[in-house]
Amino acid sequence: MSTATGPSARGTFLGMPAVPPRSPYGTGHLRGERTFPRAAHDELGNEQLRRNLGKATHSIRAKRLDVTGELPDWEALRDAGSAIKTDTMNRLPELLEELERKVTEHGGTVHWARDGIEANEIVTRLVRRTGSDEVLKVKSMATQEIGLNEHLESQGITALETDLAELIVQLADDRPSHILVPAIHRNRDEIREIFLRQIPGVDPALAATPAELAAAARAYLREKFMTAKVAVSGANFGIAETGTLSVVESEGNGRMCLTLPETLITVMGIEKVLPRFQDLEVFLQLLPRSSTGERMNPYTSLWTGVTPGDGPQDFHLVLLDNGRTAALADTIGREALNCIRCSACLNVCPVYERTGGHAYGSTYPGPIGAVLTPQLAGMHAAKDDPNSSLPYASSLCGACFDACPVKIDIPSLLVELRHQHTEQSGTTAEKLAMKAAATVMKQPKLFTAAQRAAGLGRVVAGRSGTFSHLPPPFRGWSDSRDTPAPPKQSFRSWFASADGAAAMRAAAQDGARHTDDDSQEAQ
Amino acid sequence: MRIALFATCLGDTLFPEAVKSTAVLLARLGHDVVFPPQQTCCGQMHVNTGYQREPVPLVSNFAEQFGDPSIEAVVMPSGSCAGSVRHQHELVAARYGDAALRAGVAAVKTKTYELSEFLVDVLDVTDVGAYFPHRVTYHPTCHSLRMLRVGEKPLRLLRAVEAIDLVELPEADACCGFGGTFAVKNAGTSSAMLRDKMDHIAGTGAEVCTAGDSSCLMHIGGGLSRIKSGTRTLHLAQILAATRTAPHVLTEAAR
Ligand code: SF4
């Protein structure tokens, strides 16, 4: 029954008491091969990558601040976005059923996919039915997440990405490194070279300007738009009230795919549903401003089922769970499902800025990725699961929380995930050390003794008064930082000493004298 | 006002000068400064690293030491520790504490302040009578900036310091890369963040980089020391505590 459709046999686990399943291990792109620190280490060595990223994120950041700053009701909009999303998550089962009803009423077909494996099978079956062995893709995070392109390829079906940045990544046989700007890690010259190498018949005099590069891609894609029979898209929003789906983009290539082919298959994560059509008013303001720093994105496509004689005549909506119900079942995890994938948190994140998206090993990089990925796919599916390193890939600086248009408290969610991780991972050396530290620190006598012992470190530190090399696990720290040796006297012993008492008395007298001066001056 | 000073475990052990300055400054402003001697640590490092069971005794000790109703305010020279007391203690108490702990935590939370917000918001002073004739740049630490929203308060205090040459730090609100155990677990990424912060500091030509958190200053200062930069780090309290009659040693050395 895994690919059954219709309300009676749906494959999601909404409302069921059993622990809902996560995205299955070994499928899709929700898990890298290395832990974050290891992957980051390699990326940090790539100067070009850091320059490309630094430049791109700084310019989007500045644009975002400009266009959000000019709205007097920006904070109210964020509150509204957050409230609508919270309400949505609280009634997700009922809203999804409403969406299914409306889509069906308007001539579409709804499929429920428990996970990526099911979703891939459904899409493959639908594509086969059209007799085509080629599909056009509209940029979609959900299909990235489940590895649809790779699956289709294994089934002899070619998937062609039509979003300019996705196309660059696909042609370069690379992986996206950003939610919104998948090729953010590439600069123009690199893109020009990729095109020259991969697109047949490209003018060798192609200039490395955005306009010329976009034109070259468009020329390449044009013929495909006219001939393709089937397209696969994601969805930014699915409106329960009307059964309307929406894709928001800036190049118009998506719209070509959404209107020209005979068959349209949309794969949508179940959290993308919105209750009312009117809710778009809020999100169509929040999303473009947060993601590209534009007041409005150039193309917003909305479609409702099938319109006879116009656009695709066969429309399918695949509702994807893939770990979302598991996140929803977690009181803390459910907040992460509010995410509208605007990527504002990536663009302001100092960690993302240095490491780039590949270090996160997932379709969802950056701060929200560090939260979402472990929730969708779990942190313990494999020994030394790389996903368990993601909640620690943050300095908890809070810039993401400030930037998020739906006010997701990412730092707190990261701290919670860290807690879940330590609770699940049993006794470790770190846990023992944390316990020991707490034991010492809860007893002031022991703490004072430890301070005294630490003071002896001065002898080891030698005349410079600093340590320049520390043993593991602090070796990475001491590679680029000196550490001061504790001074002879702690604050508490100074405060309790005659010196301390004298200094405090002198300060009080000094203050009193000044106060007297002041009052005399005032007279 | 009867003020209890929380030294923070890091300040008490590694950076006593910052805490001494805080104590002296508050005394100079005419307040009765007490130091509950049983205090230790707020448990922030534990919570941020993913441990909420282990710091329960620390949270409960904090609530006990500072719960005394005769204490009108709990002041600390650290934005991140104040943030921990205000935002994390409740979390720990709600999950692993009993009703008494939850009540204790809630009571202490409302009278807990980071130094600059205490001076500006509670005492309503910006000119604390300080004298510091040096070029200084200010780094707003992330937790002061985004958890406590101290905003311009530290800068207002610094601007009122006599003879100071206060210069703006480019990209001031970018994290220095410390993040507690982040600097150990992700040392490479942290170092890359630190490098940019140090470049920006160097660009200001400041003699001193100041901030409201000894932890971030330990990170930045450790980096500056490693590259043998001429710039040094001082806690905001150390600048505010320096006067014409009792100048900072930096000033004395310059004479
Ligand atoms: S978490 Fe917030 S800022 Fe980040 S992508 Fe999602 S909606 Fe945007």
Coordinates of N, CA, C and O in Angstrom, one line a residue, chain B residues 111-180:
Chain B
K111 N 15.7 40.4 39.1 CA 16.6 41.4 39.6 C 18.1 41.2 39.2 O 19.0 41.7 39.7
T112 N 18.2 40.5 38.1 CA 19.5 40.2 37.6 C 19.9 41.1 36.4 O 19.1 41.3 35.5
Y113 N 21.1 41.7 36.5 CA 21.5 42.7 35.4 C 22.9 42.5 35.0 O 23.8 42.2 35.8
E114 N 23.2 42.8 33.8 CA 24.5 42.9 33.3 C 24.9 44.4 33.6 O 24.1 45.3 33.7
L115 N 26.2 44.6 33.8 CA 26.7 45.9 34.3 C 26.2 47.1 33.6 O 25.6 48.0 34.2
S116 N 26.3 47.1 32.2 CA 25.9 48.3 31.5 C 24.4 48.6 31.6 O 24.0 49.8 31.8
E117 N 23.6 47.6 31.6 CA 22.2 47.8 31.7 C 21.8 48.3 33.1 O 20.9 49.1 33.3
F118 N 22.6 47.7 34.1 CA 22.3 48.2 35.5 C 22.6 49.7 35.6 O 21.8 50.4 36.2
L119 N 23.8 50.1 35.1 CA 24.2 51.5 35.3 C 23.2 52.4 34.6 O 22.7 53.4 35.2
V120 N 22.8 52.1 33.3 CA 22.0 53.0 32.6 C 20.5 52.9 32.9 O 19.9 53.9 33.2
D121 N 20.0 51.7 33.0 CA 18.6 51.5 33.2 C 18.2 51.7 34.7 O 17.2 52.3 35.0
V122 N 18.9 51.1 35.6 CA 18.5 51.1 37.0 C 19.0 52.3 37.7 O 18.3 53.0 38.4
L123 N 20.4 52.5 37.6 CA 20.9 53.7 38.3 C 20.7 55.0 37.5 O 21.0 56.1 38.1
D124 N 20.4 54.9 36.2 CA 20.2 56.1 35.4 C 21.4 57.0 35.3 O 21.3 58.2 35.4
V125 N 22.6 56.4 35.3 CA 23.8 57.2 35.1 C 24.5 56.8 33.7 O 24.5 55.6 33.4
T126 N 25.1 57.7 33.1 CA 25.9 57.4 31.9 C 27.3 57.9 32.2 O 28.3 57.3 31.7
D127 N 27.5 59.0 32.9 CA 28.8 59.5 33.2 C 29.1 59.0 34.6 O 28.6 59.4 35.6
V128 N 30.1 58.1 34.6 CA 30.4 57.5 35.9 C 31.7 58.1 36.5 O 32.3 57.6 37.4
G129 N 32.1 59.2 35.9 CA 33.3 59.9 36.4 C 34.6 59.2 36.0 O 35.6 59.4 36.7
A130 N 34.6 58.5 34.9 CA 35.8 57.8 34.5 C 36.8 58.7 33.7 O 36.3 59.6 33.0
Y131 N 38.0 58.3 33.7 CA 39.1 59.0 32.9 C 39.9 58.0 32.3 O 40.5 57.1 32.9
F132 N 40.0 58.0 30.9 CA 40.8 57.0 30.2 C 41.3 57.5 28.9 O 40.7 57.4 27.9
P133 N 42.5 58.1 29.0 CA 43.0 58.8 27.8 C 43.6 57.9 26.7 O 44.8 58.0 26.4
H134 N 42.8 57.1 26.1 CA 43.4 56.1 25.1 C 42.4 55.9 24.0 O 41.2 56.2 24.1
R135 N 42.9 55.4 22.9 CA 42.1 55.1 21.7 C 41.5 53.7 22.0 O 42.2 52.7 22.1
V136 N 40.1 53.7 22.0 CA 39.4 52.5 22.4 C 38.4 52.1 21.3 O 37.7 53.0 20.7
T137 N 38.2 50.8 21.0 CA 37.1 50.4 20.1 C 36.3 49.4 20.9 O 36.8 48.6 21.8
Y138 N 35.0 49.4 20.6 CA 34.1 48.5 21.4 C 33.5 47.4 20.6 O 33.0 47.6 19.5
H139 N 33.6 46.2 21.1 CA 33.0 45.0 20.4 C 31.8 44.6 21.2 O 31.9 44.2 22.4
P140 N 30.6 44.7 20.6 CA 29.4 44.3 21.3 C 29.3 42.8 21.3 O 29.1 42.2 20.2
T141 N 29.3 42.1 22.4 CA 29.3 40.7 22.4 C 27.9 40.2 22.0 O 26.9 40.9 22.3
C142 N 27.8 39.0 21.4 CA 26.5 38.6 20.8 C 25.4 38.5 21.9 O 24.3 38.9 21.6
H143 N 25.8 37.9 23.0 CA 24.7 37.8 24.0 C 24.2 39.1 24.6 O 23.1 39.3 24.9
S144 N 25.2 40.0 24.8 CA 24.7 41.4 25.2 C 23.8 42.0 24.2 O 22.8 42.6 24.5
L145 N 24.3 41.8 22.9 CA 23.6 42.5 21.8 C 22.2 41.9 21.6 O 21.3 42.6 21.4
R146 N 22.2 40.5 21.5 CA 21.0 39.9 20.9 C 20.1 39.2 22.0 O 18.9 39.0 21.8
M147 N 20.8 38.8 23.1 CA 20.0 38.2 24.1 C 19.5 39.2 25.1 O 18.3 39.2 25.5
L148 N 20.3 40.1 25.5 CA 19.9 41.1 26.5 C 19.5 42.5 25.8 O 18.9 43.3 26.5
R149 N 19.8 42.6 24.6 CA 19.5 43.9 23.9 C 20.0 45.1 24.6 O 19.3 46.0 24.8
V150 N 21.3 45.1 25.0 CA 21.9 46.2 25.7 C 22.0 47.4 24.7 O 22.1 48.6 25.2
G151 N 22.0 47.2 23.4 CA 22.0 48.3 22.5 C 23.2 49.2 22.7 O 24.3 48.9 22.8
E152 N 22.8 50.5 22.7 CA 23.8 51.6 22.8 C 24.3 51.8 24.2 O 25.2 52.7 24.4
K153 N 23.8 51.1 25.2 CA 24.1 51.5 26.6 C 25.6 51.5 26.9 O 26.1 52.5 27.4
P154 N 26.3 50.4 26.5 CA 27.8 50.5 26.7 C 28.5 51.6 26.0 O 29.4 52.3 26.6
L155 N 28.0 52.0 24.8 CA 28.6 53.1 24.1 C 28.3 54.4 24.7 O 29.2 55.3 24.8
R156 N 27.1 54.5 25.3 CA 26.8 55.8 26.0 C 27.7 56.0 27.2 O 28.2 57.1 27.5
L157 N 28.0 54.9 27.9 CA 28.9 54.9 29.0 C 30.3 55.3 28.6 O 30.9 56.1 29.2
L158 N 30.7 54.7 27.5 CA 32.1 55.0 27.0 C 32.2 56.4 26.5 O 33.2 57.1 26.7
R159 N 31.2 56.9 25.8 CA 31.3 58.3 25.3 C 31.4 59.3 26.4 O 32.0 60.4 26.2
A160 N 30.9 58.9 27.6 CA 31.0 59.9 28.7 C 32.3 59.8 29.4 O 32.5 60.6 30.4
V161 N 33.2 58.9 29.0 CA 34.5 58.8 29.7 C 35.4 60.0 29.3 O 35.5 60.3 28.1
E162 N 36.0 60.6 30.3 CA 36.8 61.8 30.0 C 38.1 61.3 29.2 O 38.7 60.3 29.6
A163 N 38.4 62.1 28.2 CA 39.7 61.9 27.4 C 39.7 60.7 26.6 O 40.8 60.4 25.9
I164 N 38.7 59.9 26.5 CA 38.7 58.7 25.7 C 38.6 59.1 24.2 O 38.0 60.1 23.8
D165 N 39.3 58.3 23.4 CA 39.2 58.5 21.9 C 38.5 57.2 21.4 O 39.1 56.2 21.2
L166 N 37.2 57.3 21.3 CA 36.4 56.1 21.0 C 36.2 56.0 19.5 O 35.7 56.9 18.8
V167 N 36.7 54.9 18.9 CA 36.6 54.7 17.5 C 35.7 53.5 17.2 O 35.7 52.5 17.9
E168 N 34.9 53.7 16.1 CA 33.9 52.6 15.7 C 34.6 51.4 15.2 O 35.6 51.5 14.4
L169 N 34.1 50.3 15.5 CA 34.7 49.0 15.0 C 33.8 48.6 13.8 O 32.6 48.4 13.9
P170 N 34.5 48.4 12.6 CA 33.7 47.9 11.5 C 33.1 46.6 11.7 O 33.8 45.7 12.3
E171 N 32.0 46.3 11.2 CA 31.2 45.1 11.4 C 31.3 44.6 12.8 O 31.5 43.4 13.1
A172 N 31.0 45.6 13.7 CA 31.1 45.3 15.1 C 30.2 44.2 15.6 O 30.6 43.4 16.4
D173 N 29.0 44.1 14.9 CA 28.1 43.1 15.4 C 28.3 41.7 14.9 O 27.5 40.8 15.2
A174 N 29.4 41.5 14.2 CA 29.7 40.1 13.8 C 30.3 39.4 15.0 O 31.1 39.9 15.8
C175 N 30.0 38.1 15.2 CA 30.5 37.3 16.3 C 32.0 37.1 16.1 O 32.5 37.0 15.0
C176 N 32.7 37.1 17.3 CA 34.2 36.9 17.3 C 34.5 35.5 17.1 O 35.7 35.2 16.8
G177 N 33.6 34.6 17.2 CA 33.8 33.2 17.0 C 34.1 32.4 18.2 O 34.4 31.2 18.2
F178 N 33.8 33.0 19.4 CA 34.1 32.3 20.6 C 33.0 31.2 20.9 O 33.3 30.0 20.6
G179 N 31.9 31.6 21.3 CA 30.8 30.7 21.5 C 31.0 29.5 22.4 O 30.5 28.4 22.2
G180 N 31.9 29.8 23.5 CA 32.1 28.7 24.5 C 32.8 27.5 23.9 O 33.8 27.6 23.2

